Amino acid sequence: MIISSSKKLISRLGHKAHRSMCLVLSLLLSLCLLPQPVAAQTPTHPDSEIIFIDGDGFVRVLDTTRVGNNPLVEWVSPTPGWRDFAVGDFNNDGDMEIAAIGGDATSGKLAVYDPVVASGPIDPSKVINGIPWATLYETALPGKPTLIAAGNLNPNVPGDEIVYGYELNANEKVHPTDVYRLVLLQTAKPDARRWQPQITPYDFTREWTQMVVGELDGRPGAEIILVDSNKDASDLSVYRVTQTLTRIYDYPSNDRTWYSAAIGQFKPGDVNDLAAVRESPADLASLVVLHYDNSGEGSFKDVY
């Protein structure tokens, strides 16, 4: 069984999960190189479900606990071939949906699924174990998608936004050295059945290996954290979403490879911190925790 490859933080289908510092840090230290599933909740199923990608490339929901008379959520994607996914409340209905990416350089695809339809029209042909589900959105992508994340990237638009990255084909390159592109999508309709670009797609000369979305600087809207675990040119960067992507932190390294990052409240306060794990010699910390200091021009400070 293949588990989704980039879920370094656990999310819920109704509410974002808040884990203690010890749990997050232990996950980073012991599992940073391993793929992880996602735990999820729905309003009628307050226990957590698990979302994963199976060995045949189907996205599945595993519900291990029956609550009252509610049926178990046994949703499975209608098609295989998915590589990664993210969860978010895209239609702002109070529970979470699933956005998935898959395909290769010529067959890239993105879809948004609602495994538990909370309101609105129901298609009788899309019911699993008595629970209606829906395909909210599908589109082809012009390259091989490798990363996807979701979060409140535009606080002025109801519901969460999607950000995904894909490898650039030669005909897509604006500059010859570009190899990777990030695309941010926001809903064009409240029901999340139509999407539009949030900003102009942003191209990079490096291919990122992990992406995390979360609020770090105390301002409205989430930031995008990107990790490149290429041993020859590793990097940890944080981008703020404005009219474009603005980098507010960058830590490149050719000898201490960054492997994984996570966001959480690791110290008292109402602002999240950024924890990251890197390869390092015995006399240097492999775990780094960064806190955004809003004083002055604003900067990240090492707090662990």
Short mmCIF file of N, CA and C in Angstrom, two decimals, residues 4 27 38 46 48 53 56 88 101 118 126 143 149 162 168 181 224 226 235 253 268 287-288 301 303:
data_model
loop_
_atom_site.label_atom_id
_atom_site.label_comp_id
_atom_site.label_asym_id
_atom_site.label_seq_id
_atom_site.Cartn_x
_atom_site.Cartn_y
_atom_site.Cartn_z
N SER A 4 0.05 8.56 0.83
CA SER A 4 0.35 9.87 0.24
C SER A 4 1.72 10.37 0.66
N LEU A 27 7.29 13.16 15.06
CA LEU A 27 6.97 12.81 13.68
C LEU A 27 8.07 13.29 12.74
N VAL A 38 -3.37 10.98 6.20
CA VAL A 38 -3.99 12.15 6.80
C VAL A 38 -5.18 11.70 7.63
N PRO A 46 -17.42 12.59 14.30
CA PRO A 46 -16.42 13.35 15.04
C PRO A 46 -15.12 12.59 15.29
N SER A 48 -11.77 10.58 14.02
CA SER A 48 -10.91 10.82 12.86
C SER A 48 -10.94 9.65 11.89
N ILE A 53 -3.57 6.93 -0.18
CA ILE A 53 -3.53 6.46 -1.56
C ILE A 53 -3.07 5.01 -1.53
N ASP A 56 -2.87 0.79 -5.82
CA ASP A 56 -3.35 0.94 -7.19
C ASP A 56 -3.58 2.39 -7.58
N GLY A 88 -9.05 20.37 2.46
CA GLY A 88 -9.40 21.74 2.80
C GLY A 88 -10.90 21.92 2.71
N ILE A 101 -3.81 15.14 -7.05
CA ILE A 101 -3.08 15.31 -8.30
C ILE A 101 -2.51 13.97 -8.73
N ALA A 118 -22.50 17.40 2.43
CA ALA A 118 -23.25 17.89 3.59
C ALA A 118 -24.53 18.60 3.20
N LYS A 126 -23.86 8.34 -7.10
CA LYS A 126 -22.64 8.59 -6.34
C LYS A 126 -22.96 8.51 -4.84
N GLY A 143 1.76 19.49 -17.18
CA GLY A 143 3.03 18.87 -16.80
C GLY A 143 2.79 17.84 -15.73
N ALA A 149 -0.99 21.31 -1.82
CA ALA A 149 -1.31 21.70 -0.45
C ALA A 149 -2.54 22.60 -0.50
N ILE A 162 -6.09 26.23 -3.11
CA ILE A 162 -5.23 25.11 -3.48
C ILE A 162 -3.97 25.65 -4.11
N LEU A 168 7.96 21.47 -15.32
CA LEU A 168 7.70 22.18 -16.57
C LEU A 168 8.17 21.37 -17.78
N ARG A 181 6.91 24.84 -11.60
CA ARG A 181 5.93 25.92 -11.51
C ARG A 181 4.93 25.65 -10.38
N ILE A 224 3.41 29.85 2.36
CA ILE A 224 3.78 28.61 1.69
C ILE A 224 5.23 28.29 2.05
N LEU A 226 8.41 25.78 1.42
CA LEU A 226 8.91 24.88 0.39
C LEU A 226 10.25 24.30 0.82
N ASP A 235 17.35 23.50 0.06
CA ASP A 235 16.85 24.83 0.42
C ASP A 235 15.58 24.71 1.26
N SER A 253 21.43 25.37 1.39
CA SER A 253 22.58 24.65 1.96
C SER A 253 23.04 23.55 1.01
N PRO A 268 4.20 29.10 23.69
CA PRO A 268 2.98 29.83 24.03
C PRO A 268 2.78 31.04 23.13
N LEU A 287 17.34 19.52 14.28
CA LEU A 287 16.00 20.10 14.37
C LEU A 287 16.12 21.60 14.57
N VAL A 288 15.43 22.36 13.72
CA VAL A 288 15.44 23.82 13.81
C VAL A 288 13.99 24.28 13.96
N LYS A 301 13.43 34.01 13.61
CA LYS A 301 14.48 33.82 14.59
C LYS A 301 14.48 32.37 15.05
N VAL A 303 14.47 29.65 17.58
CA VAL A 303 14.05 29.60 18.98
C VAL A 303 14.26 28.23 19.60
#
